[in-house]
């Protein structure tokens, strides 16, 4: 199975997830050679190892920097605490990293093809905007975004319902889990797939996961050769964490991970009890992480060979309430003058948990996954100040919404497609 085929089809025919056949481990001196390299160079070097079979060097050296054309600042808050800001792309959320790369991979693979490709995405907020923006105007592609009506923020909705062109936004009367189910049912409908060439761009797509490995390695290298880096990852579908674990397996100098969640605690409960019990999602202030049945859990299982003890040695987990989140936003502002969105605040809270199993003196790097202006309704009351809205976000809010509405049934979605 080629990477190309995994990217173009999204999900395997049996409903399973694609994983890399091997994660070739690079030796320490290979990584040391990248210590002072800029982000894009680290990304291209890793892409060459991972995808070199299917691309020539020049293709990756053009495609990757075109996709990842925004900075990833690392902000030091104190001796052992840094924020890795992944939200400086066009939609002000970290999903731009995966979505922009996937869009370019697909159009690269599609170049010779005639029939347009439909990218079907279920979103609880940020995925929809990142994918819609990433594919907007890309030839021979059409994006259909499914989202739970009334359950995404104003700013998120504005970003994927105001584009038009090859982007169709579909409000589903139901929850995010309904949207994810509808997408799965569409992919499983053979008759529909005869008619429409469907692919996915959710975090189940390997083409989104691979580029997320790059910033883990870059940030870990920046922390210096002595640092025992522990990443705190605000987790919902667990694609981001799976990418981090893949970077570690490739040999990037990472000591451990914290999986920090909101009240949707399916994976933390698994780590604690050994029972994997998906539940309906619960709505929280960090809504891009409102996932009760995380679709990347299978990949984590695969990465640790199904061994929970091995997973626990590398990943600790903790769970945070809406009140915890508001307190953390206030605390970051008061202590460090740092303004964080609710998801980033959960990552910060992850760094405060008791000692990590992997190391006693960690350098904590928490992933800042969205710009605080995207969640101003939560952030502003917590810090008692206004959060300035970046220009492109303000423009999206002012544009008219273009939305199709359906009930949560396969028939209605199939008709629409
Ligand atoms: C999607 C998202 C997350 C969670 O990432 P997963 O890969 O689904 O675990 C965290 N923060 C923000 C802002 C997101 O959009």
Short mmCIF file of C-alpha atoms and ligand atoms in Angstrom, two decimals:
data_model
loop_
_atom_site.label_atom_id
_atom_site.label_comp_id
_atom_site.label_asym_id
_atom_site.label_seq_id
_atom_site.Cartn_x
_atom_site.Cartn_y
_atom_site.Cartn_z
CA UNK A 1 0.00 0.00 0.00
CA UNK A 2 1.49 3.31 -1.07
CA UNK A 3 1.23 6.54 0.91
CA UNK A 4 -0.42 8.01 -2.15
CA UNK A 5 -3.26 5.50 -1.99
CA UNK A 6 -3.72 6.01 1.77
CA UNK A 7 -3.95 9.78 1.26
CA UNK A 8 -6.33 9.65 -1.68
CA UNK A 9 -8.74 7.14 -0.11
CA UNK A 10 -8.57 8.53 3.45
CA UNK A 11 -9.96 5.51 5.27
CA UNK A 12 -9.17 1.86 4.52
CA UNK A 13 -11.95 -0.16 2.78
CA UNK A 14 -12.55 -2.19 5.97
CA UNK A 15 -13.21 1.01 7.96
CA UNK A 16 -9.79 0.87 9.65
CA UNK A 17 -7.12 3.55 9.75
CA UNK A 18 -3.96 3.65 7.73
CA UNK A 19 -0.66 3.68 9.61
CA UNK A 20 2.89 3.90 8.27
CA UNK A 21 4.23 0.42 7.48
CA UNK A 22 7.45 1.34 9.29
CA UNK A 23 8.63 4.35 11.22
CA UNK A 24 12.26 4.27 10.38
CA UNK A 25 14.18 5.30 13.49
CA UNK A 26 16.83 7.92 12.82
CA UNK A 27 19.97 7.92 15.01
CA UNK A 28 20.73 10.70 17.51
CA UNK A 29 23.40 12.28 15.31
CA UNK A 30 20.89 12.65 12.47
CA UNK A 31 18.65 14.64 14.81
CA UNK A 32 21.60 16.61 16.19
CA UNK A 33 22.32 17.73 12.65
CA UNK A 34 18.92 19.44 12.67
CA UNK A 35 19.30 21.19 16.05
CA UNK A 36 19.67 24.66 14.62
CA UNK A 37 17.62 24.18 11.49
CA UNK A 38 14.53 26.28 10.86
CA UNK A 39 11.14 24.58 11.10
CA UNK A 40 10.71 24.11 7.36
CA UNK A 41 14.10 22.39 7.03
CA UNK A 42 13.28 19.96 9.84
CA UNK A 43 9.94 19.29 8.12
CA UNK A 44 11.49 18.62 4.70
CA UNK A 45 14.20 16.38 6.19
CA UNK A 46 11.61 14.26 8.03
CA UNK A 47 9.31 14.18 5.00
CA UNK A 48 12.17 12.86 2.92
CA UNK A 49 12.70 9.97 5.34
CA UNK A 50 8.98 9.21 5.54
CA UNK A 51 7.87 9.80 1.95
CA UNK A 52 11.08 9.71 -0.05
CA UNK A 53 9.99 6.52 -1.86
CA UNK A 54 7.11 8.27 -3.54
CA UNK A 55 8.38 11.81 -4.08
CA UNK A 56 11.59 13.12 -5.40
CA UNK A 57 13.57 15.52 -3.29
CA UNK A 58 12.60 18.62 -5.24
CA UNK A 59 8.88 17.85 -4.94
CA UNK A 60 8.96 17.67 -1.15
CA UNK A 61 11.26 20.68 -0.90
CA UNK A 62 8.60 22.68 -2.78
CA UNK A 63 5.40 21.16 -1.39
CA UNK A 64 6.18 21.16 2.34
CA UNK A 65 7.27 24.82 2.68
CA UNK A 66 4.31 25.89 0.51
CA UNK A 67 1.96 24.08 2.93
CA UNK A 68 3.75 25.12 6.13
CA UNK A 69 4.33 28.76 5.22
CA UNK A 70 3.66 30.25 8.65
CA UNK A 71 5.87 30.60 11.74
CA UNK A 72 5.76 28.32 14.80
CA UNK A 73 6.95 30.59 17.63
CA UNK A 74 8.05 28.99 20.88
CA UNK A 75 7.31 31.27 23.82
CA UNK A 76 9.26 30.74 27.04
CA UNK A 77 7.18 31.42 30.15
CA UNK A 78 9.72 30.24 32.72
CA UNK A 79 12.74 27.94 33.11
CA UNK A 80 10.78 24.76 32.59
CA UNK A 81 7.69 25.95 30.73
CA UNK A 82 7.23 26.91 27.09
CA UNK A 83 4.27 27.37 24.76
CA UNK A 84 4.61 26.04 21.21
CA UNK A 85 2.28 28.24 19.14
CA UNK A 86 0.80 26.24 16.29
CA UNK A 87 -1.96 28.72 15.43
CA UNK A 88 -0.33 31.20 13.06
CA UNK A 89 -1.82 29.71 9.88
CA UNK A 90 -4.77 31.11 7.91
CA UNK A 91 -7.51 29.89 10.29
CA UNK A 92 -5.62 30.59 13.51
CA UNK A 93 -5.71 26.98 14.67
CA UNK A 94 -3.19 24.17 14.53
CA UNK A 95 -5.30 22.12 12.14
CA UNK A 96 -3.93 24.33 9.36
CA UNK A 97 -0.71 22.30 9.59
CA UNK A 98 -2.38 19.05 8.60
CA UNK A 99 -5.06 20.46 6.34
CA UNK A 100 -2.79 22.61 4.20
CA UNK A 101 -0.35 19.74 3.73
CA UNK A 102 -3.12 17.29 2.87
CA UNK A 103 -4.62 19.69 0.30
CA UNK A 104 -1.29 20.00 -1.46
CA UNK A 105 -0.60 16.26 -1.33
CA UNK A 106 -3.99 15.52 -2.85
CA UNK A 107 -3.71 18.06 -5.62
CA UNK A 108 -0.20 16.75 -6.33
CA UNK A 109 -1.55 13.22 -6.65
CA UNK A 110 -4.61 14.37 -8.61
CA UNK A 111 -2.78 16.33 -11.27
CA UNK A 112 -3.45 13.83 -14.05
CA UNK A 113 -6.96 12.88 -12.95
CA UNK A 114 -10.21 14.04 -14.57
CA UNK A 115 -12.99 13.31 -12.08
CA UNK A 116 -13.30 15.82 -9.21
CA UNK A 117 -12.63 14.58 -5.70
CA UNK A 118 -15.12 15.25 -2.87
CA UNK A 119 -13.51 15.80 0.51
CA UNK A 120 -16.07 14.95 3.20
CA UNK A 121 -15.29 16.34 6.65
CA UNK A 122 -17.13 16.09 9.97
CA UNK A 123 -16.15 18.89 12.29
CA UNK A 124 -16.77 20.05 15.83
CA UNK A 125 -15.36 23.43 14.83
CA UNK A 126 -11.76 23.91 13.82
CA UNK A 127 -11.31 21.06 11.35
CA UNK A 128 -14.02 22.46 9.10
CA UNK A 129 -12.45 25.87 8.84
CA UNK A 130 -8.93 24.55 8.37
CA UNK A 131 -9.95 22.06 5.67
CA UNK A 132 -12.25 24.51 3.87
CA UNK A 133 -9.56 27.21 3.81
CA UNK A 134 -6.88 24.73 2.77
CA UNK A 135 -8.86 23.48 -0.27
CA UNK A 136 -10.65 26.68 -1.20
CA UNK A 137 -10.09 27.22 -4.92
CA UNK A 138 -7.92 24.09 -5.31
CA UNK A 139 -8.84 22.72 -8.78
CA UNK A 140 -10.70 19.40 -9.17
CA UNK A 141 -11.70 19.31 -5.51
CA UNK A 142 -14.96 19.96 -3.66
CA UNK A 143 -15.22 20.12 0.14
CA UNK A 144 -18.38 19.17 2.07
CA UNK A 145 -18.22 20.17 5.74
CA UNK A 146 -20.67 18.52 8.19
CA UNK A 147 -21.09 20.31 11.51
CA UNK A 148 -23.54 20.15 14.43
CA UNK A 149 -25.97 23.01 14.01
CA UNK A 150 -25.63 25.64 16.73
CA UNK A 151 -22.68 23.89 18.41
CA UNK A 152 -19.65 25.60 16.90
CA UNK A 153 -18.44 29.09 17.75
CA UNK A 154 -19.45 32.11 15.64
CA UNK A 155 -15.91 32.61 14.42
CA UNK A 156 -15.47 28.95 13.49
CA UNK A 157 -18.77 28.91 11.62
CA UNK A 158 -17.93 32.12 9.78
CA UNK A 159 -14.70 30.59 8.55
CA UNK A 160 -16.23 27.68 6.68
CA UNK A 161 -19.72 28.96 5.79
CA UNK A 162 -18.68 32.16 4.04
CA UNK A 163 -16.27 30.85 1.41
CA UNK A 164 -18.61 29.51 -1.29
CA UNK A 165 -17.06 28.25 -4.54
CA UNK A 166 -15.94 24.64 -4.09
CA UNK A 167 -16.86 24.67 -0.37
CA UNK A 168 -20.31 23.45 0.84
CA UNK A 169 -21.18 23.84 4.53
CA UNK A 170 -23.86 21.47 5.88
CA UNK A 171 -25.50 22.08 9.26
CA UNK A 172 -26.66 18.76 10.73
CA UNK A 173 -29.47 18.64 13.30
CA UNK A 174 -27.51 16.56 15.80
CA UNK A 175 -24.20 16.27 17.62
CA UNK A 176 -20.62 16.03 16.39
CA UNK A 177 -20.83 12.27 16.91
CA UNK A 178 -23.80 12.22 14.49
CA UNK A 179 -21.68 14.10 11.95
CA UNK A 180 -18.83 11.62 12.35
CA UNK A 181 -21.26 8.71 11.98
CA UNK A 182 -22.75 10.22 8.81
CA UNK A 183 -19.28 10.57 7.31
CA UNK A 184 -18.45 6.96 8.18
CA UNK A 185 -21.73 5.75 6.67
CA UNK A 186 -21.08 7.70 3.49
CA UNK A 187 -17.63 6.14 3.15
CA UNK A 188 -19.14 2.69 3.71
CA UNK A 189 -21.86 3.17 1.03
CA UNK A 190 -20.52 1.40 -2.06
CA UNK A 191 -23.29 2.66 -4.36
CA UNK A 192 -22.66 6.24 -3.35
CA UNK A 193 -18.95 5.80 -3.90
CA UNK A 194 -19.63 4.60 -7.45
CA UNK A 195 -21.15 8.00 -8.11
CA UNK A 196 -18.92 10.28 -6.07
CA UNK A 197 -15.17 10.00 -5.52
CA UNK A 198 -15.01 10.50 -1.76
CA UNK A 199 -12.07 11.10 0.49
CA UNK A 200 -11.68 12.25 4.06
CA UNK A 201 -9.66 15.02 5.62
CA UNK A 202 -10.45 14.39 9.27
CA UNK A 203 -7.62 13.60 11.61
CA UNK A 204 -8.06 9.99 10.47
CA UNK A 205 -6.26 10.96 7.26
CA UNK A 206 -2.62 9.89 7.32
CA UNK A 207 -1.88 12.86 5.08
CA UNK A 208 -2.81 15.16 7.95
CA UNK A 209 -1.04 13.20 10.63
CA UNK A 210 2.38 13.03 9.04
CA UNK A 211 3.00 16.82 8.90
CA UNK A 212 2.00 17.10 12.57
CA UNK A 213 5.07 15.03 13.44
CA UNK A 214 7.32 17.82 12.24
CA UNK A 215 6.63 20.46 14.90
CA UNK A 216 7.18 17.99 17.73
CA UNK A 217 10.66 17.25 16.44
CA UNK A 218 11.41 20.90 15.75
CA UNK A 219 10.30 22.09 19.20
CA UNK A 220 12.11 19.23 20.97
CA UNK A 221 15.32 20.05 19.08
CA UNK A 222 15.00 23.74 19.94
CA UNK A 223 14.79 22.88 23.65
CA UNK A 224 18.46 21.82 23.52
CA UNK A 225 20.40 18.57 23.91
CA UNK A 226 20.08 18.39 27.72
CA UNK A 227 16.35 19.00 27.93
CA UNK A 228 14.02 16.15 28.83
CA UNK A 229 11.09 17.31 26.82
CA UNK A 230 7.55 16.42 27.85
CA UNK A 231 4.81 17.63 25.49
CA UNK A 232 1.43 18.46 26.92
CA UNK A 233 -1.13 17.85 24.19
CA UNK A 234 -4.73 19.11 24.40
CA UNK A 235 -6.54 16.08 23.02
CA UNK A 236 -9.90 15.31 21.44
CA UNK A 237 -9.63 12.90 18.54
CA UNK A 238 -6.02 12.13 19.55
CA UNK A 239 -4.56 12.73 16.10
CA UNK A 240 -2.17 15.31 17.46
CA UNK A 241 -0.93 12.98 20.20
CA UNK A 242 -0.62 10.06 17.75
CA UNK A 243 1.58 12.27 15.53
CA UNK A 244 3.75 13.14 18.53
CA UNK A 245 4.20 9.48 19.40
CA UNK A 246 5.12 8.79 15.77
CA UNK A 247 7.80 11.51 15.93
CA UNK A 248 9.18 9.91 19.10
CA UNK A 249 9.20 6.49 17.43
CA UNK A 250 11.20 8.03 14.61
CA UNK A 251 13.78 8.95 17.23
CA UNK A 252 13.00 12.63 17.91
CA UNK A 253 14.41 13.56 21.35
CA UNK A 254 11.18 13.43 23.36
CA UNK A 255 10.89 12.03 26.90
CA UNK A 256 7.15 11.86 27.31
CA UNK A 257 3.66 13.16 26.67
CA UNK A 258 0.73 14.38 28.69
CA UNK A 259 -2.69 13.73 27.18
CA UNK A 260 -4.77 16.58 28.60
CA UNK A 261 -8.51 16.41 27.96
CA UNK A 262 -11.72 18.21 28.84
CA UNK A 263 -14.54 16.22 30.42
CA UNK A 264 -14.52 13.88 27.41
CA UNK A 265 -12.18 11.51 29.21
CA UNK A 266 -12.43 8.23 27.30
CA UNK A 267 -8.67 7.82 26.84
CA UNK A 268 -7.65 8.94 30.36
CA UNK A 269 -10.15 6.39 31.73
CA UNK A 270 -8.66 3.71 29.51
CA UNK A 271 -5.15 4.46 30.78
CA UNK A 272 -6.42 4.33 34.35
CA UNK A 273 -8.62 1.23 34.15
CA UNK A 274 -7.66 -0.68 31.00
CA UNK A 275 -11.25 -0.51 29.75
CA UNK A 276 -11.93 1.35 26.54
CA UNK A 277 -15.48 2.66 26.77
CA UNK A 278 -16.40 5.36 24.23
CA UNK A 279 -19.27 7.57 25.34
CA UNK A 280 -21.47 10.23 23.75
CA UNK A 281 -19.58 13.50 23.69
CA UNK A 282 -20.17 16.19 26.32
CA UNK A 283 -20.22 19.87 25.30
CA UNK A 284 -17.45 21.96 26.93
CA UNK A 285 -15.77 25.35 26.52
CA UNK A 286 -12.97 23.62 24.58
CA UNK A 287 -15.37 22.38 21.92
CA UNK A 288 -12.81 21.24 19.35
CA UNK A 289 -12.01 18.50 21.87
CA UNK A 290 -15.60 17.39 22.53
CA UNK A 291 -15.10 13.84 21.36
CA UNK A 292 -16.43 10.80 23.18
CA UNK A 293 -15.14 8.19 20.74
CA UNK A 294 -11.67 9.38 19.67
CA UNK A 295 -10.99 8.11 16.18
CA UNK A 296 -7.21 7.91 16.59
CA UNK A 297 -7.30 5.67 19.66
CA UNK A 298 -6.68 2.67 17.37
CA UNK A 299 -3.51 4.29 16.11
CA UNK A 300 -2.25 4.83 19.65
CA UNK A 301 -2.98 1.20 20.39
CA UNK A 302 -1.04 0.18 17.32
CA UNK A 303 1.90 2.44 18.21
CA UNK A 304 2.25 0.72 21.59
CA UNK A 305 1.46 -2.75 20.30
CA UNK A 306 -1.71 -2.81 22.41
CA UNK A 307 0.43 -2.71 25.58
CA UNK A 308 -1.22 -0.38 28.10
CA UNK A 309 1.75 -0.45 30.47
CA UNK A 310 4.04 0.74 27.67
CA UNK A 311 1.57 3.47 26.82
CA UNK A 312 1.40 4.58 30.44
CA UNK A 313 5.17 4.72 30.72
CA UNK A 314 5.21 7.31 27.95
CA UNK A 315 1.85 9.06 28.29
CA UNK A 316 0.26 10.38 31.44
CA UNK A 317 -3.27 11.75 31.24
CA UNK A 318 -5.38 14.26 33.08
CA UNK A 319 -8.90 15.65 32.80
CA UNK A 320 -10.08 19.24 33.26
CA UNK A 321 -13.46 20.88 33.90
CA UNK A 322 -14.75 24.10 32.41
CA UNK A 323 -13.99 25.87 35.70
CA UNK A 324 -10.40 24.56 35.63
CA UNK A 325 -10.10 25.99 32.13
CA UNK A 326 -11.33 29.45 33.10
CA UNK A 327 -9.01 29.50 36.12
CA UNK A 328 -6.06 28.45 33.97
CA UNK A 329 -6.73 31.21 31.41
CA UNK A 330 -6.77 33.74 34.26
CA UNK A 331 -3.62 32.28 35.84
CA UNK A 332 -1.61 32.31 32.61
CA UNK A 333 -2.59 35.93 32.12
CA UNK A 334 -1.82 36.97 35.69
CA UNK A 335 1.48 35.09 36.06
CA UNK A 336 2.97 35.39 32.62
CA UNK A 337 0.92 37.98 30.76
CA UNK A 338 0.06 35.16 28.35
CA UNK A 339 -3.38 35.00 26.73
CA UNK A 340 -4.49 31.44 25.94
CA UNK A 341 -7.58 29.97 24.32
CA UNK A 342 -9.47 27.22 26.22
CA UNK A 343 -7.71 24.34 24.41
CA UNK A 344 -4.28 25.80 25.06
CA UNK A 345 -5.28 26.35 28.69
CA UNK A 346 -5.98 22.62 28.98
CA UNK A 347 -2.52 21.88 27.61
CA UNK A 348 -1.08 24.25 30.22
CA UNK A 349 -3.04 22.49 32.97
CA UNK A 350 -1.54 19.23 31.72
CA UNK A 351 1.91 20.50 32.76
CA UNK A 352 0.78 20.89 36.39
CA UNK A 353 -0.09 17.26 36.97
CA UNK A 354 2.10 15.27 39.38
CA UNK A 355 5.41 13.91 38.23
CA UNK A 356 5.58 12.37 34.78
CA UNK A 357 6.52 8.67 34.72
CA UNK A 358 9.21 9.22 32.09
CA UNK A 359 11.39 11.82 33.81
CA UNK A 360 11.74 13.75 37.06
CA UNK A 361 12.94 17.10 35.69
CA UNK A 362 10.97 17.77 32.54
CA UNK A 363 11.06 20.73 30.26
CA UNK A 364 7.33 21.20 29.70
CA UNK A 365 6.27 22.21 26.21
CA UNK A 366 2.54 22.77 25.95
CA UNK A 367 0.92 22.97 22.57
CA UNK A 368 -0.99 26.20 21.91
CA UNK A 369 -3.57 25.04 19.38
CA UNK A 370 -5.85 28.04 18.70
CA UNK A 371 -5.68 31.82 18.74
CA UNK A 372 -7.50 33.20 21.80
CA UNK A 373 -9.64 35.52 19.63
CA UNK A 374 -11.40 32.44 18.24
CA UNK A 375 -12.81 31.81 21.72
CA UNK A 376 -13.21 35.39 22.92
CA UNK A 377 -16.53 34.57 24.64
CA UNK A 378 -14.62 32.35 27.12
CA UNK A 379 -11.29 34.18 27.25
CA UNK A 380 -12.41 37.77 27.74
CA UNK A 381 -14.43 37.23 30.94
CA UNK A 382 -11.56 35.16 32.38
CA UNK A 383 -8.90 37.83 31.85
CA UNK A 384 -11.13 40.90 32.15
CA UNK A 385 -9.83 42.37 28.91
CA UNK A 386 -10.76 42.43 25.25
CA UNK A 387 -8.85 40.12 22.88
CA UNK A 388 -8.07 41.88 19.60
CA UNK A 389 -9.47 40.03 16.57
CA UNK A 390 -6.96 39.41 13.76
CA UNK A 391 -8.02 41.12 10.51
CA UNK A 392 -8.88 38.02 8.44
CA UNK A 393 -11.17 36.72 11.21
CA UNK A 394 -13.04 40.01 11.41
CA UNK A 395 -13.56 39.95 7.64
CA UNK A 396 -14.99 36.41 7.73
CA UNK A 397 -17.44 37.40 10.48
CA UNK A 398 -18.79 40.20 8.28
CA UNK A 399 -19.49 37.98 5.24
CA UNK A 400 -22.89 36.28 4.62
CA UNK A 401 -23.29 32.60 5.61
CA UNK A 402 -24.00 29.96 2.94
CA UNK A 403 -25.40 26.86 4.66
CA UNK A 404 -27.32 23.70 3.65
CA UNK A 405 -29.33 22.03 6.43
CA UNK A 406 -30.04 18.29 6.90
CA UNK A 407 -31.25 15.90 9.58
CA UNK A 408 -28.81 13.29 10.94
CA UNK A 409 -29.67 10.60 8.36
CA UNK A 410 -27.56 8.87 5.75
CA UNK A 411 -30.30 9.30 3.12
CA UNK A 412 -30.32 13.08 3.40
CA UNK A 413 -26.54 13.28 3.18
CA UNK A 414 -26.37 10.87 0.22
CA UNK A 415 -28.93 12.98 -1.67
CA UNK A 416 -26.98 16.11 -1.00
CA UNK A 417 -23.73 14.55 -2.18
C1 LIG B 1 -8.78 19.64 17.03
C2 LIG B 1 -8.27 20.46 18.13
C3 LIG B 1 -7.66 19.89 19.27
C4 LIG B 1 -7.58 18.39 19.47
O1 LIG B 1 -6.73 17.75 18.56
P1 LIG B 1 -6.91 16.17 18.29
O2 LIG B 1 -5.91 15.84 17.26
O3 LIG B 1 -8.31 15.98 17.81
O4 LIG B 1 -6.69 15.48 19.59
C5 LIG B 1 -7.14 20.73 20.23
N1 LIG B 1 -7.23 22.08 20.12
C6 LIG B 1 -7.80 22.66 19.06
C7 LIG B 1 -7.89 24.14 19.01
C8 LIG B 1 -8.34 21.88 18.03
O5 LIG B 1 -8.91 22.47 16.99
#
